[in-house]
XYZ file of N, CA and C in Angstrom:
753
model
N 15.254 -55.525 -2.004
C 14.174 -56.175 -3.108
C 12.652 -55.058 -2.787
N 13.059 -54.907 -1.819
C 11.778 -54.061 -1.495
C 11.754 -52.680 -2.437
N 13.287 -52.194 -2.481
C 13.873 -51.291 -3.155
C 13.122 -51.616 -4.220
N 13.271 -52.749 -4.892
C 13.102 -53.097 -6.357
C 12.112 -53.001 -7.318
N 10.909 -53.377 -5.555
C 9.853 -53.271 -5.830
C 9.215 -51.979 -6.396
N 9.785 -50.902 -5.447
C 9.673 -50.066 -5.207
C 9.930 -48.649 -6.915
N 10.833 -49.212 -6.843
C 11.318 -48.617 -8.656
C 10.297 -49.400 -9.562
N 10.345 -50.322 -9.655
C 9.458 -51.125 -10.490
C 8.019 -50.335 -10.631
N 7.754 -50.443 -9.711
C 6.389 -49.156 -9.478
C 6.568 -48.115 -9.300
N 7.387 -47.349 -9.627
C 7.299 -45.427 -9.798
C 7.513 -45.899 -11.298
N 8.672 -46.723 -11.685
C 8.546 -46.785 -13.483
C 6.829 -47.006 -14.052
N 6.248 -48.570 -13.576
C 5.161 -48.150 -14.261
C 4.141 -47.174 -14.305
N 4.165 -46.191 -13.217
C 3.606 -45.033 -12.304
C 4.418 -44.045 -13.872
N 5.355 -43.727 -14.121
C 5.386 -42.893 -14.818
C 4.975 -43.088 -16.234
N 4.808 -44.411 -16.766
C 4.539 -44.975 -17.703
C 2.847 -44.683 -18.519
N 2.219 -45.136 -17.032
C 0.798 -44.427 -17.053
C 0.245 -42.797 -17.062
N 1.395 -42.555 -16.735
C 1.081 -40.408 -17.130
C 1.476 -40.347 -18.240
N 2.600 -41.256 -19.030
C 3.407 -40.991 -20.468
C 2.331 -41.523 -20.867
N 1.296 -42.280 -21.037
C 0.465 -43.421 -21.518
C -1.371 -42.091 -21.881
N -1.280 -41.603 -20.699
C -1.825 -40.660 -20.640
C -2.101 -38.978 -21.179
N -0.598 -38.649 -20.891
C -0.671 -37.498 -22.080
C -0.664 -37.471 -23.460
N -0.107 -38.868 -23.887
C -0.509 -39.129 -25.112
C -1.791 -39.561 -25.666
N -2.582 -39.962 -24.642
C -4.195 -40.025 -25.056
C -4.873 -38.703 -25.419
N -3.933 -37.785 -24.084
C -4.695 -36.410 -23.769
C -4.169 -35.879 -25.233
N -3.325 -36.231 -26.150
C -2.689 -35.623 -26.919
C -3.140 -35.897 -27.962
N -4.009 -37.361 -28.465
C -3.998 -37.454 -29.763
C -5.558 -37.084 -29.342
N -6.376 -37.118 -27.809
C -8.068 -36.076 -28.202
C -7.382 -34.670 -28.340
N -6.555 -34.170 -28.145
C -6.584 -32.453 -28.728
C -6.492 -32.669 -30.140
N -5.194 -33.524 -30.762
C -5.528 -33.588 -32.128
C -6.676 -33.800 -33.033
N -7.508 -34.674 -32.817
C -8.942 -34.674 -33.519
C -9.747 -34.352 -32.835
N -9.579 -33.019 -31.745
C -10.353 -32.255 -31.495
C -10.206 -30.778 -32.027
N -8.637 -30.213 -32.349
C -8.470 -30.201 -33.216
C -8.612 -29.966 -34.666
N -8.536 -30.490 -34.983
C -9.215 -31.805 -36.661
C -10.440 -31.289 -36.477
N -11.257 -31.764 -35.947
C -12.846 -31.565 -36.314
C -13.383 -30.152 -36.427
N -12.291 -29.550 -35.251
C -13.135 -28.331 -35.337
C -12.285 -27.523 -36.896
N -11.052 -27.563 -37.193
C -10.912 -26.992 -38.908
C -11.568 -27.668 -39.675
N -11.852 -28.855 -39.465
C -12.750 -29.770 -41.037
C -13.985 -29.055 -41.220
N -14.625 -28.471 -39.032
C -15.858 -27.826 -39.100
C -16.321 -26.731 -39.925
N -14.729 -26.417 -39.788
C -14.616 -24.717 -40.061
C -14.479 -24.516 -41.167
N -13.831 -25.199 -41.874
C -13.437 -25.198 -43.607
C -14.922 -25.740 -44.349
N -15.860 -26.548 -43.745
C -17.274 -26.702 -44.241
C -18.650 -25.891 -44.210
N -18.158 -24.638 -43.237
C -19.086 -23.982 -42.595
C -18.711 -22.300 -43.727
N -17.031 -22.888 -44.463
C -16.815 -21.801 -45.382
C -17.796 -22.408 -46.782
N -17.736 -23.161 -47.221
C -18.478 -23.952 -48.399
C -19.087 -23.613 -48.467
N -19.986 -23.675 -46.756
C -21.729 -23.914 -46.831
C -22.244 -22.489 -47.112
N -21.341 -20.988 -46.725
C -21.307 -19.791 -46.499
C -21.375 -19.429 -48.085
N -19.836 -20.078 -48.967
C -20.352 -19.490 -49.903
C -20.915 -19.926 -50.823
N -21.871 -21.038 -50.792
C -23.208 -21.520 -51.502
C -23.943 -20.665 -51.488
N -24.040 -20.241 -50.055
C -25.571 -19.868 -50.022
C -25.576 -18.264 -50.011
N -23.432 -17.658 -50.407
C -23.673 -16.634 -51.172
C -23.729 -16.586 -52.670
N -23.544 -17.259 -52.955
C -24.334 -17.992 -54.312
C -25.472 -18.155 -54.770
N -26.065 -18.836 -53.788
C -27.803 -19.010 -53.753
C -28.135 -17.228 -53.715
N -27.537 -16.684 -53.073
C -28.097 -15.135 -52.815
C -28.299 -13.759 -54.076
N -27.096 -14.908 -55.099
C -27.054 -13.647 -55.863
C -27.911 -13.921 -57.155
N -28.069 -15.331 -56.736
C -28.968 -16.382 -58.361
C -30.171 -16.055 -57.746
N -30.754 -15.807 -56.248
C -32.282 -15.661 -56.758
C -32.388 -14.351 -55.617
N -32.214 -13.334 -56.364
C -31.540 -12.207 -55.212
C -33.035 -11.613 -55.799
N -33.064 -11.538 -56.988
C -34.926 -11.064 -56.763
C -36.005 -11.915 -56.417
N -35.857 -13.317 -56.624
C -37.016 -13.965 -54.709
C -36.779 -13.179 -53.781
N -35.851 -13.590 -53.379
C -35.540 -13.330 -51.683
C -36.399 -11.678 -51.490
N -35.937 -10.638 -52.533
C -36.901 -9.193 -52.222
C -37.685 -9.792 -52.485
N -38.769 -10.277 -53.453
C -39.989 -10.065 -54.016
C -40.603 -11.024 -53.086
N -40.685 -11.953 -52.718
C -41.335 -13.259 -52.487
C -41.328 -13.384 -50.798
N -42.307 -13.395 -50.370
C -41.764 -13.269 -48.290
C -41.861 -14.351 -47.866
N -42.303 -16.050 -48.930
C -42.184 -17.107 -48.139
C -40.729 -17.632 -48.748
N -40.455 -16.943 -49.272
C -38.979 -17.745 -50.314
C -38.275 -16.697 -49.318
N -38.315 -15.428 -49.449
C -37.321 -14.523 -47.904
C -36.948 -15.787 -46.864
N -38.180 -15.918 -45.991
C -38.558 -16.636 -45.083
C -37.501 -17.928 -44.884
N -37.457 -19.011 -46.243
C -36.347 -20.321 -46.282
C -35.759 -19.802 -46.919
N -35.075 -18.313 -47.323
C -33.326 -18.214 -47.413
C -33.057 -17.266 -45.586
N -34.175 -17.141 -45.244
C -33.615 -16.759 -43.642
C -33.519 -17.358 -42.789
N -33.987 -18.457 -42.526
C -34.000 -20.224 -42.233
C -32.820 -20.850 -42.809
N -32.522 -21.009 -43.954
C -30.720 -21.634 -44.050
C -30.139 -20.813 -43.744
N -29.853 -19.403 -43.420
C -29.226 -18.466 -43.070
C -28.498 -18.919 -41.616
N -30.092 -19.224 -41.016
C -29.997 -19.148 -39.448
C -28.834 -20.455 -38.735
N -29.432 -21.641 -40.015
C -28.985 -23.066 -39.918
C -27.392 -22.888 -39.743
N -26.915 -22.145 -40.264
C -25.439 -22.060 -40.231
C -24.586 -20.559 -39.457
N -25.389 -20.332 -38.779
C -24.844 -18.766 -38.328
C -25.419 -17.936 -38.793
N -25.861 -17.539 -40.013
C -25.167 -16.137 -40.154
C -26.553 -15.597 -40.428
N -26.488 -14.070 -39.969
C -27.587 -13.304 -40.095
C -27.051 -12.295 -40.875
N -27.684 -12.486 -41.584
C -28.159 -11.087 -42.307
C -28.424 -9.522 -42.237
N -29.749 -9.217 -41.230
C -30.031 -9.151 -40.583
C -28.688 -7.816 -39.392
N -28.107 -8.558 -39.237
C -26.315 -8.253 -38.078
C -26.542 -6.602 -38.807
N -25.818 -6.224 -39.686
C -26.670 -4.579 -39.805
C -26.588 -4.468 -41.432
N -27.354 -3.417 -41.563
C -27.349 -3.221 -42.407
C -26.792 -2.371 -43.636
N -25.694 -2.148 -42.991
C -24.096 -1.673 -44.275
C -23.138 -3.059 -44.185
N -23.542 -3.937 -44.064
C -22.529 -4.956 -44.137
C -22.433 -6.489 -45.730
N -22.139 -7.358 -46.115
C -21.958 -8.066 -47.656
C -23.480 -7.997 -47.264
N -24.298 -8.530 -46.273
C -26.126 -8.716 -47.028
C -26.526 -7.646 -47.735
N -26.267 -6.835 -47.281
C -27.680 -5.360 -47.601
C -26.826 -5.077 -48.720
N -25.830 -4.824 -48.778
C -24.892 -4.222 -50.468
C -25.481 -5.941 -50.943
N -26.160 -7.212 -50.492
C -25.593 -7.863 -51.478
C -27.553 -7.792 -52.072
N -27.813 -8.149 -50.894
C -30.202 -7.823 -51.216
C -30.265 -6.925 -50.803
N -29.956 -5.940 -49.774
C -30.960 -4.706 -49.741
C -31.212 -5.505 -48.211
N -31.454 -6.466 -47.836
C -32.479 -7.249 -46.560
C -31.936 -6.532 -45.231
N -31.407 -5.708 -45.027
C -30.778 -5.190 -44.009
C -31.492 -4.194 -43.559
N -31.710 -3.280 -44.895
C -32.456 -2.189 -45.589
C -33.473 -2.466 -44.988
N -34.072 -3.528 -45.867
C -35.564 -3.881 -46.278
C -36.049 -3.452 -44.608
N -35.548 -4.649 -43.371
C -35.944 -5.132 -42.109
C -35.754 -3.547 -41.070
N -34.939 -3.065 -41.881
C -34.648 -1.861 -40.586
C -35.631 -0.814 -40.412
N -36.055 -0.469 -41.812
C -36.920 0.206 -43.005
C -38.708 -0.294 -41.688
N -38.316 -1.577 -43.100
C -40.214 -2.152 -41.606
C -39.868 -1.900 -40.617
N -38.914 -1.752 -39.381
C -38.745 -1.742 -38.205
C -39.715 -0.358 -37.960
N -39.545 0.461 -38.947
C -39.122 2.134 -38.929
C -41.262 2.224 -38.392
N -41.659 1.853 -39.111
C -43.021 1.733 -40.368
C -44.008 0.798 -39.301
N -43.012 -0.356 -38.566
C -44.023 -0.841 -38.015
C -44.322 0.181 -36.537
N -42.962 0.625 -36.063
C -43.610 1.721 -34.896
C -44.455 2.721 -35.238
N -44.335 3.488 -36.297
C -45.389 4.629 -36.684
C -46.831 3.626 -37.298
N -46.870 2.791 -36.947
C -48.375 2.030 -37.432
C -48.467 1.949 -35.956
N -47.898 1.186 -34.948
C -47.878 0.947 -33.183
C -48.503 2.867 -32.751
N -47.712 2.968 -33.134
C -48.286 4.232 -31.889
C -48.767 5.080 -32.703
N -49.487 5.591 -33.825
C -50.802 6.013 -34.397
C -51.808 5.467 -33.857
N -51.812 3.878 -33.911
C -53.275 3.074 -33.817
C -53.268 3.064 -31.784
N -52.463 3.398 -31.228
C -51.999 3.083 -29.884
C -53.538 3.640 -29.246
N -53.671 5.264 -30.349
C -55.161 5.667 -29.112
C -56.226 5.220 -29.179
N -56.451 3.817 -29.931
C -57.671 3.274 -30.215
C -57.437 1.639 -29.914
N -56.431 1.284 -29.396
C -56.452 -0.111 -29.323
C -55.434 -0.575 -28.575
N -55.202 0.878 -27.781
C -54.721 0.737 -27.100
C -52.870 0.027 -26.447
N -52.637 -0.251 -27.818
C -51.102 -0.940 -27.633
C -51.029 -2.546 -27.557
N -52.132 -2.653 -28.353
C -52.035 -4.405 -28.879
C -52.712 -4.283 -29.988
N -52.040 -4.429 -31.241
C -52.641 -4.403 -32.177
C -52.202 -5.871 -32.823
N -53.659 -6.124 -33.832
C -53.374 -7.918 -34.345
C -52.747 -7.843 -35.660
N -51.787 -8.627 -35.191
C -51.272 -8.786 -36.039
C -51.897 -9.172 -37.757
N -52.458 -9.573 -38.485
C -53.303 -9.546 -38.820
C -53.328 -8.434 -39.513
N -54.556 -7.521 -39.072
C -54.550 -5.516 -38.824
C -53.187 -4.858 -39.236
N -52.253 -5.110 -38.816
C -50.892 -4.850 -38.607
C -50.216 -4.656 -40.251
N -50.599 -5.464 -40.670
C -50.099 -6.132 -42.132
C -50.666 -5.360 -43.381
N -51.788 -5.678 -42.375
C -52.597 -4.632 -43.662
C -52.038 -3.113 -43.561
N -52.145 -2.540 -42.620
C -51.516 -1.825 -42.517
C -50.008 -1.502 -42.704
N -49.456 -2.142 -43.208
C -47.990 -1.681 -43.234
C -48.441 -1.739 -44.563
N -48.826 -2.807 -45.570
C -48.634 -2.817 -46.768
C -49.621 -1.414 -47.600
N -50.160 -1.140 -46.935
C -51.540 0.386 -46.598
C -50.329 1.575 -47.090
N -49.268 1.736 -45.973
C -48.635 2.219 -45.796
C -47.544 2.494 -47.000
N -47.016 1.121 -47.485
C -45.625 1.299 -48.548
C -46.520 1.428 -49.770
N -47.527 1.313 -50.017
C -47.844 1.209 -51.490
C -47.966 0.130 -52.045
N -48.655 -0.152 -53.325
C -49.262 -0.980 -53.988
C -47.664 -1.640 -54.885
N -46.565 -1.018 -54.562
C -45.078 -1.274 -56.028
C -44.415 -1.366 -54.611
N -44.265 -1.626 -53.295
C -43.282 -1.955 -52.631
C -43.440 -3.404 -52.633
N -42.128 -4.314 -52.018
C -42.079 -5.243 -51.220
C -43.382 -6.294 -50.656
N -44.234 -6.927 -50.893
C -45.245 -7.873 -49.868
C -44.265 -8.313 -48.851
N -44.938 -7.743 -47.685
C -44.129 -8.020 -46.596
C -45.705 -9.316 -45.946
N -44.393 -10.585 -44.667
C -45.462 -11.434 -44.257
C -45.237 -11.249 -43.022
N -45.942 -12.013 -42.328
C -46.033 -11.862 -40.613
C -44.079 -12.320 -40.028
N -43.821 -13.269 -40.787
C -42.292 -13.942 -40.754
C -41.525 -12.265 -40.585
N -42.134 -11.509 -42.096
C -40.943 -10.543 -41.846
C -41.316 -9.435 -40.756
N -42.687 -9.186 -40.131
C -42.595 -8.355 -39.405
C -42.165 -9.164 -38.099
N -42.121 -10.262 -37.149
C -41.659 -11.321 -36.607
C -40.101 -10.625 -36.050
N -39.749 -11.040 -37.552
C -37.363 -10.485 -37.656
C -37.664 -8.888 -37.604
N -38.125 -8.265 -37.842
C -38.424 -6.116 -37.382
C -38.949 -6.300 -35.860
N -39.317 -7.222 -35.565
C -39.900 -6.107 -33.514
C -38.478 -7.289 -32.829
N -38.145 -8.402 -33.566
C -36.671 -8.354 -32.702
C -36.276 -7.808 -32.474
N -35.668 -7.179 -33.767
C -34.862 -5.386 -34.374
C -34.935 -4.545 -33.012
N -36.417 -4.956 -32.822
C -36.467 -3.683 -32.525
C -36.206 -3.934 -30.488
N -36.112 -5.221 -30.222
C -36.662 -5.166 -28.537
C -34.971 -4.568 -28.364
N -34.277 -4.134 -28.976
C -32.722 -3.409 -29.114
C -33.454 -1.788 -28.233
N -34.017 -1.785 -28.637
C -34.747 -0.329 -28.181
C -35.077 -0.502 -26.750
N -35.420 -1.504 -25.549
C -35.958 -1.778 -24.615
C -37.419 -2.516 -24.168
N -38.115 -2.844 -23.803
C -39.385 -3.412 -23.602
C -40.582 -2.082 -24.172
N -40.908 -2.484 -24.732
C -42.342 -2.152 -25.832
C -42.644 -2.652 -26.359
N -41.813 -3.467 -27.280
C -42.210 -4.150 -28.358
C -42.228 -5.698 -28.111
N -43.494 -6.497 -28.441
C -43.161 -7.243 -28.044
C -44.743 -8.162 -29.008
N -44.474 -10.086 -29.172
C -45.420 -10.862 -29.665
C -46.077 -11.318 -28.773
N -47.467 -11.501 -28.968
C -48.179 -12.383 -27.774
C -49.261 -12.780 -28.708
N -49.910 -14.623 -28.106
C -50.745 -15.425 -28.443
C -51.864 -14.808 -27.407
N -53.133 -14.573 -27.991
C -53.747 -14.563 -27.129
C -55.194 -15.705 -27.800
N -54.935 -17.274 -27.076
C -55.589 -17.800 -27.598
C -55.195 -18.122 -28.827
N -56.043 -18.154 -30.183
C -55.299 -18.075 -31.754
C -55.250 -17.063 -32.332
N -54.898 -15.426 -31.945
C -54.528 -14.644 -31.981
C -53.026 -13.785 -32.138
N -52.777 -13.855 -33.100
C -51.435 -14.006 -32.440
C -51.256 -11.607 -32.375
N -51.145 -11.421 -31.431
C -50.927 -9.692 -31.382
C -48.923 -9.253 -31.412
N -49.625 -7.730 -31.847
C -48.167 -7.469 -31.006
C -47.932 -5.671 -30.675
N -47.923 -6.035 -28.922
C -47.663 -5.276 -28.168
C -46.593 -4.715 -28.138
N -47.722 -3.327 -28.174
C -46.639 -1.860 -28.266
C -46.518 -0.901 -27.584
N -46.138 -1.338 -25.365
C -46.138 -0.787 -24.589
C -45.468 -1.119 -23.477
N -44.548 -0.028 -23.321
C -43.606 -0.713 -22.325
C -43.819 -1.381 -20.511
N -44.556 -2.294 -20.763
C -44.730 -3.065 -19.566
C -44.723 -4.608 -19.988
N -43.979 -5.223 -18.929
C -44.182 -6.562 -18.780
C -45.224 -7.502 -19.122
N -45.923 -8.322 -19.628
C -47.390 -9.406 -19.256
C -47.026 -10.678 -19.226
N -47.702 -10.780 -17.605
C -47.234 -11.718 -17.250
C -48.288 -13.131 -17.825
N -48.755 -14.004 -17.410
C -48.968 -15.041 -17.254
C -50.813 -15.169 -17.192
N -50.875 -13.878 -15.760
C -52.982 -14.044 -15.100
C -52.380 -12.740 -16.728
N -52.094 -11.531 -16.698
C -52.386 -10.655 -17.877
C -52.898 -11.461 -18.800
N -52.190 -12.155 -19.480
C -53.024 -12.666 -21.262
C -54.155 -14.283 -20.804
N -54.218 -14.652 -19.538
C -55.246 -15.335 -19.245
C -56.708 -14.082 -19.244
N -56.040 -13.178 -18.951
C -57.303 -11.860 -18.940
C -58.029 -11.606 -20.117
N -57.258 -11.296 -21.208
C -56.998 -11.153 -22.497
C -57.797 -12.134 -23.107
N -57.351 -13.508 -22.492
C -58.213 -14.306 -24.298
C -59.771 -14.674 -23.029
N -60.060 -13.974 -21.866
C -60.708 -14.130 -21.201
C -61.575 -13.753 -21.514
N -61.388 -12.209 -21.888
C -62.005 -11.027 -22.768
C -62.319 -11.039 -24.558
N -61.717 -11.549 -25.200
C -61.462 -12.485 -26.142
C -62.747 -13.175 -26.387
N -62.903 -14.281 -25.337
C -64.172 -15.427 -25.622
C -64.926 -14.550 -25.238
N -65.267 -12.967 -24.459
C -66.878 -12.975 -23.928
C -67.029 -10.949 -25.013
N -66.412 -11.192 -26.330
C -66.402 -9.929 -27.097
C -65.836 -8.701 -26.509
N -64.986 -9.168 -25.549
C -63.684 -7.870 -25.722
C -63.698 -7.727 -24.557
N -64.219 -7.658 -23.853
C -64.725 -7.058 -22.118
C -64.757 -7.838 -21.103
N -64.325 -8.020 -20.307
C -64.648 -8.447 -18.808
C -65.140 -7.653 -17.770
N -65.668 -7.847 -16.675
C -65.604 -7.217 -15.206
C -64.814 -7.837 -14.082
N -64.716 -7.311 -13.188
C -63.930 -7.949 -12.356
C -64.899 -9.743 -11.114
N -65.952 -8.714 -11.187
C -66.809 -10.330 -10.833
C -66.952 -11.096 -11.784
N -66.453 -11.302 -13.086
C -66.517 -11.924 -14.252
C -64.756 -13.224 -14.520
N -64.704 -11.969 -13.941
C -63.141 -12.869 -13.636
C -62.444 -13.643 -12.588
N -63.226 -13.210 -11.568
C -63.573 -13.849 -10.032
C -64.465 -15.567 -10.399
N -65.040 -14.880 -10.673
C -65.954 -16.319 -10.553
C -65.889 -17.150 -12.207
N -65.131 -16.555 -13.362
C -64.466 -17.875 -14.214
C -63.537 -17.775 -13.869
N -62.308 -17.736 -12.982
C -61.302 -17.896 -13.131
C -60.608 -18.685 -12.289
N -61.837 -18.526 -10.711
C -61.830 -18.600 -9.184
C -60.637 -17.532 -8.784
N -60.497 -16.218 -8.623
C -59.326 -16.005 -8.469
C -59.587 -15.312 -6.861
N -58.798 -14.712 -6.212
C -59.179 -13.939 -5.006
C -59.704 -11.736 -5.651
N -59.922 -11.507 -5.332
C -60.342 -9.984 -5.249
C -58.910 -8.843 -6.274
N -58.549 -9.200 -4.912
C -57.250 -8.725 -5.313
C -55.958 -9.306 -6.012
N -56.231 -10.176 -6.117
C -55.429 -10.787 -7.662
C -55.731 -10.082 -8.655
N -57.508 -10.192 -9.043
C -57.648 -9.465 -10.149
C -57.803 -8.208 -9.881
N -57.220 -7.396 -9.495
C -57.521 -5.603 -9.418
C -56.887 -5.688 -10.173
N -55.603 -6.485 -9.426
C -53.984 -6.197 -10.151
C -53.895 -6.401 -11.103
N -54.305 -7.861 -12.316
C -54.166 -6.915 -13.418
C -54.894 -6.285 -13.919
N -55.994 -6.322 -13.520
C -57.109 -5.537 -14.098
C -56.391 -4.330 -14.377
N -56.005 -3.470 -13.351
C -55.588 -2.441 -12.779
C -54.834 -2.239 -13.508
N -53.349 -2.566 -14.183
C -52.062 -2.375 -14.990
C -53.132 -2.597 -16.531
N -53.817 -2.899 -16.466
C -53.972 -3.482 -17.921
C -54.616 -2.062 -18.178
N -55.741 -1.596 -17.231
C -55.794 0.085 -17.250
C -55.128 0.928 -17.255
N -54.000 0.727 -16.280
C -53.179 1.529 -16.848
C -51.940 2.173 -18.120
N -51.607 0.822 -18.126
C -51.026 0.710 -19.443
C -51.858 1.592 -21.029
N -53.277 1.339 -20.610
C -53.988 2.041 -21.729
C -54.769 0.489 -22.508
N -53.895 -0.441 -22.244
C -54.175 -1.684 -23.284
C -56.087 -1.768 -22.750
N -56.469 -1.299 -21.497
C -58.148 -1.773 -21.209
C -58.499 -0.773 -20.933
N -59.777 -0.303 -21.452
C -60.762 1.193 -21.033
C -62.250 0.777 -20.317
N -61.954 1.633 -19.425
C -62.901 1.572 -17.908
C -64.310 1.860 -18.777
N -65.711 1.242 -18.719
C -66.631 1.313 -18.930
C -67.290 1.489 -17.285
N -68.455 2.842 -17.264
C -69.130 1.964 -15.130
C -70.225 2.777 -15.769
N -70.829 2.698 -16.706
C -72.178 3.350 -16.945
C -72.990 1.997 -18.213
N -72.531 0.530 -17.601
C -73.463 0.192 -18.258
C -74.713 -0.563 -17.619
N -76.163 -1.828 -18.758
C -77.016 -0.839 -18.355
C -77.427 -1.416 -16.576
N -76.760 -2.746 -16.528
C -76.673 -3.411 -15.293
C -76.085 -2.914 -14.519
N -75.564 -1.521 -14.758
C -74.452 -1.189 -13.658
C -73.111 -1.671 -13.469
N -72.723 -3.268 -14.173
C -71.060 -3.098 -13.831
C -70.397 -2.186 -13.971
N -69.930 -2.329 -13.780
C -67.845 -1.485 -14.218
C -67.412 -2.961 -15.292
N -67.735 -2.490 -16.643
C -66.500 -2.706 -17.357
C -65.142 -2.982 -17.804
N -64.363 -3.565 -18.077
C -62.939 -3.214 -18.921
C -63.331 -3.754 -19.706
N -63.185 -2.405 -21.099
C -63.012 -2.908 -22.702
C -61.754 -2.697 -22.991
N -61.612 -4.293 -24.553
C -60.302 -3.738 -24.804
C -60.252 -3.991 -25.689
N -60.313 -3.188 -27.195
C -60.433 -2.827 -28.413
C -59.991 -3.422 -29.379
N -58.509 -4.008 -29.108
C -58.575 -4.811 -30.421
C -59.638 -6.434 -29.780
N -59.594 -6.388 -29.392
C -60.744 -8.175 -29.149
C -61.774 -7.868 -29.095
N -62.538 -7.053 -29.246
C -63.801 -6.455 -29.581
C -64.504 -6.801 -30.383
N -63.057 -6.506 -31.697
C -64.321 -6.618 -33.346
C -64.512 -4.822 -33.286
N -64.755 -4.162 -32.918
C -65.364 -2.937 -32.710
C -63.891 -1.550 -33.224
N -64.013 -1.437 -34.387
C -63.194 -0.865 -35.407
C -63.366 0.624 -34.365
N -62.101 1.407 -33.607
C -62.546 2.523 -33.276
C -62.012 3.797 -33.850
N -60.884 2.999 -35.284
C -59.378 3.596 -35.739
C -60.667 3.968 -37.939
N -60.209 5.763 -37.569
C -59.986 5.509 -38.523
C -58.636 6.137 -39.931
N -58.108 4.617 -38.952
C -57.185 4.440 -40.758
C -56.104 5.822 -40.439
């Protein structure tokens, strides 16, 4: 009787294992079917996106807002028109070439203005300079276009980055990584006419002298700050040209 019960128990265990295997197989089949269905839907979306791009090619190329709308649609289904300037999208729209060309122009403007702004340029100023460089007959560009191009420039390594200094959107073109301390001092400078002193930073932020000097010295070393030791009251000032509102560049 004992051996009979053991035999029944083994059979029940075998049936349980078989049932589990069948459930796993059914689950795998359902998952595979769902993946197949999603891939088919994705292909349909991509086909529709291509038709949309062909139909509105002129609007995508000429209208920055429409171009952003198109880019957002692409991103939602995993299509990157900027991935290659020799791919399908570049042939259809020329968007790849557009962003690569814009990237080169961004580099040129940033390098040309670096002696006067220390490698920090306000976004609106950059848009204005790029439009002037490109001429009146070129495609209108937007801040979104510049941001997408800058993301492509990051493959070159550190050197191009987007920063928010208070309400100002800035483009950084110097190869150093700014942390929260640096951006805090930049914001403090923006609210103080584009300048700070070590004493002012210590007073306003409650920092130690070592922390303050570390931040200011890096900004000075990278050219983003200029040193003024000839102020009327003898205080050593650190000026940030882009945040001071003073135009020191002749374009």
